[in-house]
Amino acid sequence: KSWEKVALVWSTWSWKTTISKILLRLFEINSWEILVNWNNIKDIKKSSLRKHIWIVMQDSSLFNTSILENMKYAKTDASLEEIENALKKAKADFVFKTEDWLNTLIWERWLKLSGWEKQRINIARIMLKNPEILILDEATSALDNKTEIEIQQSLDALMEGKTSIIIAHRLSTIKKADRIFVLKEGVLFEEGTHEELMKLSGEYSKLYELSQKS
């Protein structure tokens, strides 16, 4: 549904990431349908479909060019004010502390960014792009707990008013989801909110209790 936050959780072999690739039509399917605004994605041009979807992965890729060019990858006609506002919303304040600001080059010999700094720039790009559909594929799994909390705050702000699909092992990141789908080996085991699934005392509650002990 529009503006719904959906989470996919469970084992590594649950086809969670495969589902996101299907949504982008990197894989084509024949046995069932996926509808976007009641239109079968097969009837939507790939270029048009992908224009409205953005994926945040745990290992963000940036180009070996300036921060400005990396930001304009999301929106080529963005103004400097729009770009600066997006960076501020993503709490990427470190950009404004560099000597050349947006003209700073991202490269091994120039500005070597940490994982969380790359992730913040990626989040800023998404805020600039402002897509209707957002896919978070293990977006914070490679971060330490403190950084994860800070990044999650930016992601929560980003997901407001968007259709969001969250793929995660860390259950702390999906407690606020409108619906959680528990998958195992490609099969749907359970469905509901965090509270509903905890009351079932099934697969999800066991997984959540284990995550609290670790």
PDB file of N, CA and C in Angstrom, residues 7 9 22 31-32 50 66 69 72 76 107 114 138 140 164 167-168 171 181 191 194 197 201 203:
ATOM      1  N   ALA A   7       8.328  -4.747   6.380  1.00  0.00           N
ATOM      2  CA  ALA A   7       9.627  -5.355   6.696  1.00  0.00           C
ATOM      3  C   ALA A   7       9.636  -6.831   6.316  1.00  0.00           C
ATOM      4  N   VAL A   9      11.882 -10.254   7.138  1.00  0.00           N
ATOM      5  CA  VAL A   9      12.914 -10.768   8.042  1.00  0.00           C
ATOM      6  C   VAL A   9      12.947 -12.294   8.032  1.00  0.00           C
ATOM      7  N   ILE A  22      13.454  -8.282  -7.948  1.00  0.00           N
ATOM      8  CA  ILE A  22      12.268  -8.490  -8.769  1.00  0.00           C
ATOM      9  C   ILE A  22      11.498  -7.175  -8.923  1.00  0.00           C
ATOM     10  N   SER A  31       4.940 -16.490 -12.685  1.00  0.00           N
ATOM     11  CA  SER A  31       3.925 -17.223 -11.929  1.00  0.00           C
ATOM     12  C   SER A  31       2.988 -16.330 -11.117  1.00  0.00           C
ATOM     13  N   TRP A  32       3.352 -15.078 -10.867  1.00  0.00           N
ATOM     14  CA  TRP A  32       2.470 -14.185 -10.121  1.00  0.00           C
ATOM     15  C   TRP A  32       2.735 -12.745 -10.523  1.00  0.00           C
ATOM     16  N   ARG A  50      12.172   2.319 -12.392  1.00  0.00           N
ATOM     17  CA  ARG A  50      13.361   2.536 -11.570  1.00  0.00           C
ATOM     18  C   ARG A  50      13.534   3.994 -11.185  1.00  0.00           C
ATOM     19  N   SER A  66      33.551  14.571  -7.209  1.00  0.00           N
ATOM     20  CA  SER A  66      33.226  15.476  -6.100  1.00  0.00           C
ATOM     21  C   SER A  66      31.950  15.066  -5.384  1.00  0.00           C
ATOM     22  N   GLU A  69      28.980  16.212  -7.470  1.00  0.00           N
ATOM     23  CA  GLU A  69      28.602  15.325  -8.571  1.00  0.00           C
ATOM     24  C   GLU A  69      27.920  14.060  -8.059  1.00  0.00           C
ATOM     25  N   LYS A  72      24.384  15.081  -7.349  1.00  0.00           N
ATOM     26  CA  LYS A  72      23.605  15.347  -8.557  1.00  0.00           C
ATOM     27  C   LYS A  72      23.271  14.077  -9.320  1.00  0.00           C
ATOM     28  N   THR A  76      19.831  15.634 -11.233  1.00  0.00           N
ATOM     29  CA  THR A  76      20.794  16.396 -12.035  1.00  0.00           C
ATOM     30  C   THR A  76      20.563  17.902 -11.999  1.00  0.00           C
ATOM     31  N   TRP A 107      37.954  10.291  -3.085  1.00  0.00           N
ATOM     32  CA  TRP A 107      38.924   9.413  -3.724  1.00  0.00           C
ATOM     33  C   TRP A 107      39.933   8.990  -2.673  1.00  0.00           C
ATOM     34  N   SER A 114      34.557   7.018   5.780  1.00  0.00           N
ATOM     35  CA  SER A 114      34.241   5.812   6.552  1.00  0.00           C
ATOM     36  C   SER A 114      32.902   5.268   6.067  1.00  0.00           C
ATOM     37  N   GLU A 138      19.394  -4.250   4.340  1.00  0.00           N
ATOM     38  CA  GLU A 138      20.440  -4.362   5.367  1.00  0.00           C
ATOM     39  C   GLU A 138      21.220  -3.055   5.481  1.00  0.00           C
ATOM     40  N   THR A 140      21.829  -0.857   7.694  1.00  0.00           N
ATOM     41  CA  THR A 140      22.645  -0.489   8.861  1.00  0.00           C
ATOM     42  C   THR A 140      23.395  -1.666   9.461  1.00  0.00           C
ATOM     43  N   SER A 164       7.787   1.954   1.866  1.00  0.00           N
ATOM     44  CA  SER A 164       9.124   1.500   2.240  1.00  0.00           C
ATOM     45  C   SER A 164       9.143  -0.007   2.471  1.00  0.00           C
ATOM     46  N   ILE A 167      14.538  -4.665   4.528  1.00  0.00           N
ATOM     47  CA  ILE A 167      15.100  -6.012   4.599  1.00  0.00           C
ATOM     48  C   ILE A 167      16.170  -5.993   5.678  1.00  0.00           C
ATOM     49  N   ALA A 168      15.986  -6.778   6.745  1.00  0.00           N
ATOM     50  CA  ALA A 168      16.914  -6.647   7.871  1.00  0.00           C
ATOM     51  C   ALA A 168      17.036  -7.920   8.687  1.00  0.00           C
ATOM     52  N   LEU A 171      16.432  -6.879  14.237  1.00  0.00           N
ATOM     53  CA  LEU A 171      15.002  -6.624  14.409  1.00  0.00           C
ATOM     54  C   LEU A 171      14.711  -5.281  15.048  1.00  0.00           C
ATOM     55  N   PHE A 181       6.758  -9.330   7.478  1.00  0.00           N
ATOM     56  CA  PHE A 181       6.602 -10.646   6.865  1.00  0.00           C
ATOM     57  C   PHE A 181       7.792 -11.498   7.294  1.00  0.00           C
ATOM     58  N   GLU A 191       2.843 -13.118   9.510  1.00  0.00           N
ATOM     59  CA  GLU A 191       2.618 -11.748   9.050  1.00  0.00           C
ATOM     60  C   GLU A 191       1.895 -10.962  10.135  1.00  0.00           C
ATOM     61  N   HIS A 194       4.799  -5.839  14.918  1.00  0.00           N
ATOM     62  CA  HIS A 194       5.706  -6.380  15.922  1.00  0.00           C
ATOM     63  C   HIS A 194       4.920  -6.907  17.127  1.00  0.00           C
ATOM     64  N   LEU A 197       2.947 -10.170  16.261  1.00  0.00           N
ATOM     65  CA  LEU A 197       3.827 -11.328  16.099  1.00  0.00           C
ATOM     66  C   LEU A 197       4.398 -11.791  17.434  1.00  0.00           C
ATOM     67  N   SER A 201       3.882 -15.843  19.798  1.00  0.00           N
ATOM     68  CA  SER A 201       4.929 -16.697  20.379  1.00  0.00           C
ATOM     69  C   SER A 201       5.437 -17.721  19.367  1.00  0.00           C
ATOM     70  N   GLU A 203       7.742 -17.991  15.339  1.00  0.00           N
ATOM     71  CA  GLU A 203       9.103 -17.842  14.819  1.00  0.00           C
ATOM     72  C   GLU A 203       9.674 -16.449  15.080  1.00  0.00           C
TER      73      GLU A 203
END
